[in-house]
């Protein structure tokens, strides 16, 4: 796709975003009571924003113009933040983390796959060198300390000599046995043929009968092949089977990938040229226009002195450097407007003083009845739902306005290569140059004003100096107080040394390279239908994947989104073993380039003993996590940290070491800190519910795969392990039979069946479902009772209680109050 096509896509997306921004305030400002209508409006906006985000992300990744990319990035971050805000509104409205948009997607004529939320490629592209450098350092530290991950994956055990000789003898005897069996088979066949020839007594001499027999066999074989081919063609025509070479990568796709790589190189080159141009153009402007700007500013400020003296009888006070200098007075204003503002300010100050005196007299006369009346009104207003104010809409509107002003109707016929626009840089740098020169001019004009005041009235100058000294003294004291509060236990140590120590102690580990797209699953197409019949469906695997993107990957990947979006500090993944909880943790780190800290109770057992040791460990972990953000703090089997009763076997390990400290750590995390605490558990029922739910803000149930997900899982995992799917392999039967088995079970079975020898034999003997079913019989599935126990546990969490009350007919306000009390 050429640059013109991406430019066209950008213009279309920007127009769609502008239309959406015009519609949204109209529908969201009016208070509503109908919950179904509110959810549909929120869901519609959510889906439309996701479509805009998909297009914008694609455009930002492929467009080459550096100045356009700056604007697109600003709008892209705004759209991401708005999606997160809408998601938060839907969660508060429906009191559940999972939502279903089947009916809305049908109205908008969209496929469920278009609702999948992509991960912006710039998360990794912009810090690729940093991530590679960090990986090298981590690998070096692990190698030096003797904890090499490559050796850990494939450990080589030494075998005694006698055992090794015995193994070789067994293998040799097996080889000889196979050869002997083959030789005996040949002798048996020869004897069998000899017996047959004796019984017949004579050879078949009728050549015509032999030829007819051969013809019958050949025609039957050819007819079978043609009918098979016709059936395949029919199934392809009906859309039941994929066309030939469907899974193979075509030449056009390979060419497109090459073009994308070349475009990325051009992007980098244009950005470097743009950065160089920012410096060179500014220097040129300084030489050409610097003196003229200085003279104009001086004349403007002198004129202001004279006019103020003529109107008020005194010279004005010159604004301080901290206030902004003369830029405050002359920001986009003429001298006449400035003088009018001075007169208006004087009149307003006099009026405000009079009003304040009157209010002070009236305040104590308020009665208790009036207070009660206001409370009643607030309750009535609360009954109606209103959209909470957005922090991202202003940024998006600003981006749309700049697009309309600069890029919407801009003629770019001269800029075929899509390099930077020098005129836009000049406009930006002219303002910067003016502000820099203004600082110098302010110093000169302050001295000039002092000289004028000395000549006219010295008393005012003296009083102004005293006032400034007092103000400066107060500010200095405040700064001193702030510095006293900060405590650093490792002030004398570098981040590099702390990083090395944490790696050697096994607290900072290397994340596995797993993409979120590797977490295979399918959509739940019956979600809306089941909810209409008051049945709460189990979430699908792709619903879980979307939540991981929204709550984990987006905020960690983008600092602008993390600062303003609804803050998620901690995340809990609860589900049976084998459903991919650990994989999701590693996927978050891979997609965002985050560091992975392991604070599991089994991992920290015996490390940093005592209270001081624990405090030092947590301080070091979160200091490194802040400095090298984004970071993920992973607590595996997190229910052990919140045990109701610690088992005798685990008392020595002190699993509850972090219980008191985790809530304190969460309070210290700020919007600037891109740190996410992720807990994984397969037995959440063993933990104390109240303290458990206080630590983890978002709880995500990770279910066992349903039929649709199992069907996709079997197909893709077999193909990824070298298997070939043929008509002999009934994948639907496999998916049906393996109800209750998890992704972990399926992966183990496929790897056990698809050995190197079996992969080579596929040409002669295709794979069948029986091979996999016999291998899976030795494994225990996740029974429905276990899944129900997870659902029952989730119903006891704050959000689960609110949802249950809302379904049974209780008001959401009562549910919220109960949840708060129990928390």
PDB file of N, CA and C in Angstrom, residues 22-65:
ATOM      1  N   UNK A  22     -18.314  14.946  17.670  1.00  0.00           N
ATOM      2  CA  UNK A  22     -19.476  15.862  17.646  1.00  0.00           C
ATOM      3  C   UNK A  22     -20.718  15.183  18.226  1.00  0.00           C
ATOM      4  N   UNK A  23     -20.862  13.861  17.966  1.00  0.00           N
ATOM      5  CA  UNK A  23     -22.053  13.137  18.439  1.00  0.00           C
ATOM      6  C   UNK A  23     -21.997  12.840  19.934  1.00  0.00           C
ATOM      7  N   UNK A  24     -20.807  12.504  20.421  1.00  0.00           N
ATOM      8  CA  UNK A  24     -20.682  11.988  21.789  1.00  0.00           C
ATOM      9  C   UNK A  24     -21.211  12.956  22.855  1.00  0.00           C
ATOM     10  N   UNK A  25     -20.814  14.236  22.858  1.00  0.00           N
ATOM     11  CA  UNK A  25     -21.328  15.133  23.912  1.00  0.00           C
ATOM     12  C   UNK A  25     -22.841  15.271  23.914  1.00  0.00           C
ATOM     13  N   UNK A  26     -23.459  15.217  22.736  1.00  0.00           N
ATOM     14  CA  UNK A  26     -24.923  15.369  22.644  1.00  0.00           C
ATOM     15  C   UNK A  26     -25.645  14.251  23.381  1.00  0.00           C
ATOM     16  N   UNK A  27     -25.157  12.996  23.225  1.00  0.00           N
ATOM     17  CA  UNK A  27     -25.847  11.851  23.835  1.00  0.00           C
ATOM     18  C   UNK A  27     -25.449  11.634  25.291  1.00  0.00           C
ATOM     19  N   UNK A  28     -24.229  12.052  25.651  1.00  0.00           N
ATOM     20  CA  UNK A  28     -23.729  11.745  26.987  1.00  0.00           C
ATOM     21  C   UNK A  28     -24.096  12.792  28.038  1.00  0.00           C
ATOM     22  N   UNK A  29     -24.368  14.016  27.624  1.00  0.00           N
ATOM     23  CA  UNK A  29     -24.673  15.079  28.590  1.00  0.00           C
ATOM     24  C   UNK A  29     -26.043  14.882  29.225  1.00  0.00           C
ATOM     25  N   UNK A  30     -27.022  14.446  28.415  1.00  0.00           N
ATOM     26  CA  UNK A  30     -28.389  14.271  28.920  1.00  0.00           C
ATOM     27  C   UNK A  30     -28.458  13.108  29.908  1.00  0.00           C
ATOM     28  N   UNK A  31     -29.008  13.311  31.118  1.00  0.00           N
ATOM     29  CA  UNK A  31     -29.127  12.208  32.086  1.00  0.00           C
ATOM     30  C   UNK A  31     -30.164  11.179  31.637  1.00  0.00           C
ATOM     31  N   UNK A  32     -29.843   9.894  31.856  1.00  0.00           N
ATOM     32  CA  UNK A  32     -30.721   8.799  31.428  1.00  0.00           C
ATOM     33  C   UNK A  32     -31.007   7.859  32.600  1.00  0.00           C
ATOM     34  N   UNK A  33     -32.107   7.111  32.485  1.00  0.00           N
ATOM     35  CA  UNK A  33     -32.467   6.136  33.522  1.00  0.00           C
ATOM     36  C   UNK A  33     -32.531   4.705  32.990  1.00  0.00           C
ATOM     37  N   UNK A  34     -32.797   4.541  31.704  1.00  0.00           N
ATOM     38  CA  UNK A  34     -32.921   3.215  31.108  1.00  0.00           C
ATOM     39  C   UNK A  34     -31.539   2.589  30.930  1.00  0.00           C
ATOM     40  N   UNK A  35     -31.263   1.529  31.703  1.00  0.00           N
ATOM     41  CA  UNK A  35     -29.932   0.927  31.723  1.00  0.00           C
ATOM     42  C   UNK A  35     -29.573   0.287  30.390  1.00  0.00           C
ATOM     43  N   UNK A  36     -30.537  -0.331  29.737  1.00  0.00           N
ATOM     44  CA  UNK A  36     -30.284  -0.992  28.446  1.00  0.00           C
ATOM     45  C   UNK A  36     -29.876   0.047  27.397  1.00  0.00           C
ATOM     46  N   UNK A  37     -30.593   1.175  27.368  1.00  0.00           N
ATOM     47  CA  UNK A  37     -30.290   2.240  26.415  1.00  0.00           C
ATOM     48  C   UNK A  37     -28.904   2.831  26.684  1.00  0.00           C
ATOM     49  N   UNK A  38     -28.574   3.016  27.964  1.00  0.00           N
ATOM     50  CA  UNK A  38     -27.269   3.580  28.337  1.00  0.00           C
ATOM     51  C   UNK A  38     -26.154   2.647  27.866  1.00  0.00           C
ATOM     52  N   UNK A  39     -26.323   1.338  28.128  1.00  0.00           N
ATOM     53  CA  UNK A  39     -25.277   0.379  27.739  1.00  0.00           C
ATOM     54  C   UNK A  39     -25.118   0.339  26.222  1.00  0.00           C
ATOM     55  N   UNK A  40     -26.219   0.388  25.499  1.00  0.00           N
ATOM     56  CA  UNK A  40     -26.133   0.347  24.038  1.00  0.00           C
ATOM     57  C   UNK A  40     -25.397   1.563  23.479  1.00  0.00           C
ATOM     58  N   UNK A  41     -25.660   2.738  24.049  1.00  0.00           N
ATOM     59  CA  UNK A  41     -24.950   3.940  23.587  1.00  0.00           C
ATOM     60  C   UNK A  41     -23.459   3.845  23.911  1.00  0.00           C
ATOM     61  N   UNK A  42     -23.149   3.400  25.142  1.00  0.00           N
ATOM     62  CA  UNK A  42     -21.739   3.241  25.528  1.00  0.00           C
ATOM     63  C   UNK A  42     -21.042   2.211  24.641  1.00  0.00           C
ATOM     64  N   UNK A  43     -21.707   1.082  24.416  1.00  0.00           N
ATOM     65  CA  UNK A  43     -21.124   0.006  23.608  1.00  0.00           C
ATOM     66  C   UNK A  43     -20.924   0.445  22.163  1.00  0.00           C
ATOM     67  N   UNK A  44     -21.863   1.204  21.636  1.00  0.00           N
ATOM     68  CA  UNK A  44     -21.748   1.695  20.251  1.00  0.00           C
ATOM     69  C   UNK A  44     -20.544   2.609  20.104  1.00  0.00           C
ATOM     70  N   UNK A  45     -20.398   3.535  21.056  1.00  0.00           N
ATOM     71  CA  UNK A  45     -19.227   4.422  21.023  1.00  0.00           C
ATOM     72  C   UNK A  45     -17.939   3.623  21.193  1.00  0.00           C
ATOM     73  N   UNK A  46     -17.967   2.645  22.078  1.00  0.00           N
ATOM     74  CA  UNK A  46     -16.786   1.810  22.324  1.00  0.00           C
ATOM     75  C   UNK A  46     -16.358   1.099  21.041  1.00  0.00           C
ATOM     76  N   UNK A  47     -17.323   0.480  20.346  1.00  0.00           N
ATOM     77  CA  UNK A  47     -17.018  -0.264  19.120  1.00  0.00           C
ATOM     78  C   UNK A  47     -16.488   0.675  18.031  1.00  0.00           C
ATOM     79  N   UNK A  48     -17.101   1.857  17.913  1.00  0.00           N
ATOM     80  CA  UNK A  48     -16.658   2.815  16.893  1.00  0.00           C
ATOM     81  C   UNK A  48     -15.251   3.333  17.188  1.00  0.00           C
ATOM     82  N   UNK A  49     -14.972   3.578  18.455  1.00  0.00           N
ATOM     83  CA  UNK A  49     -13.627   4.026  18.826  1.00  0.00           C
ATOM     84  C   UNK A  49     -12.584   2.940  18.562  1.00  0.00           C
ATOM     85  N   UNK A  50     -12.971   1.676  18.772  1.00  0.00           N
ATOM     86  CA  UNK A  50     -12.045   0.570  18.500  1.00  0.00           C
ATOM     87  C   UNK A  50     -11.716   0.509  17.003  1.00  0.00           C
ATOM     88  N   UNK A  51     -12.732   0.714  16.146  1.00  0.00           N
ATOM     89  CA  UNK A  51     -12.495   0.730  14.692  1.00  0.00           C
ATOM     90  C   UNK A  51     -11.571   1.875  14.297  1.00  0.00           C
ATOM     91  N   UNK A  52     -11.797   3.041  14.894  1.00  0.00           N
ATOM     92  CA  UNK A  52     -10.933   4.204  14.621  1.00  0.00           C
ATOM     93  C   UNK A  52      -9.514   3.917  15.089  1.00  0.00           C
ATOM     94  N   UNK A  53      -9.405   3.291  16.261  1.00  0.00           N
ATOM     95  CA  UNK A  53      -8.082   2.978  16.800  1.00  0.00           C
ATOM     96  C   UNK A  53      -7.331   2.008  15.886  1.00  0.00           C
ATOM     97  N   UNK A  54      -8.011   0.994  15.384  1.00  0.00           N
ATOM     98  CA  UNK A  54      -7.375   0.013  14.481  1.00  0.00           C
ATOM     99  C   UNK A  54      -6.799   0.702  13.248  1.00  0.00           C
ATOM    100  N   UNK A  55      -7.584   1.608  12.664  1.00  0.00           N
ATOM    101  CA  UNK A  55      -7.111   2.325  11.467  1.00  0.00           C
ATOM    102  C   UNK A  55      -5.971   3.276  11.794  1.00  0.00           C
ATOM    103  N   UNK A  56      -6.113   4.018  12.894  1.00  0.00           N
ATOM    104  CA  UNK A  56      -5.075   4.982  13.271  1.00  0.00           C
ATOM    105  C   UNK A  56      -3.758   4.283  13.601  1.00  0.00           C
ATOM    106  N   UNK A  57      -3.845   3.137  14.271  1.00  0.00           N
ATOM    107  CA  UNK A  57      -2.631   2.404  14.629  1.00  0.00           C
ATOM    108  C   UNK A  57      -1.910   1.930  13.370  1.00  0.00           C
ATOM    109  N   UNK A  58      -2.681   1.474  12.399  1.00  0.00           N
ATOM    110  CA  UNK A  58      -2.117   1.031  11.121  1.00  0.00           C
ATOM    111  C   UNK A  58      -1.463   2.195  10.387  1.00  0.00           C
ATOM    112  N   UNK A  59      -2.136   3.340  10.398  1.00  0.00           N
ATOM    113  CA  UNK A  59      -1.621   4.540   9.722  1.00  0.00           C
ATOM    114  C   UNK A  59      -0.343   5.019  10.399  1.00  0.00           C
ATOM    115  N   UNK A  60      -0.354   5.073  11.741  1.00  0.00           N
ATOM    116  CA  UNK A  60       0.823   5.557  12.482  1.00  0.00           C
ATOM    117  C   UNK A  60       2.030   4.648  12.253  1.00  0.00           C
ATOM    118  N   UNK A  61       1.775   3.354  12.112  1.00  0.00           N
ATOM    119  CA  UNK A  61       2.869   2.414  11.903  1.00  0.00           C
ATOM    120  C   UNK A  61       3.482   2.550  10.515  1.00  0.00           C
ATOM    121  N   UNK A  62       2.688   2.947   9.495  1.00  0.00           N
ATOM    122  CA  UNK A  62       3.155   2.903   8.117  1.00  0.00           C
ATOM    123  C   UNK A  62       3.391   4.262   7.472  1.00  0.00           C
ATOM    124  N   UNK A  63       2.805   5.318   8.027  1.00  0.00           N
ATOM    125  CA  UNK A  63       2.981   6.640   7.386  1.00  0.00           C
ATOM    126  C   UNK A  63       4.408   7.137   7.629  1.00  0.00           C
ATOM    127  N   UNK A  64       4.956   7.910   6.687  1.00  0.00           N
ATOM    128  CA  UNK A  64       6.375   8.262   6.689  1.00  0.00           C
ATOM    129  C   UNK A  64       6.619   9.702   7.130  1.00  0.00           C
ATOM    130  N   UNK A  65       5.656  10.583   6.919  1.00  0.00           N
ATOM    131  CA  UNK A  65       5.826  12.021   7.209  1.00  0.00           C
ATOM    132  C   UNK A  65       6.013  12.233   8.718  1.00  0.00           C
TER     133      UNK A  65
END
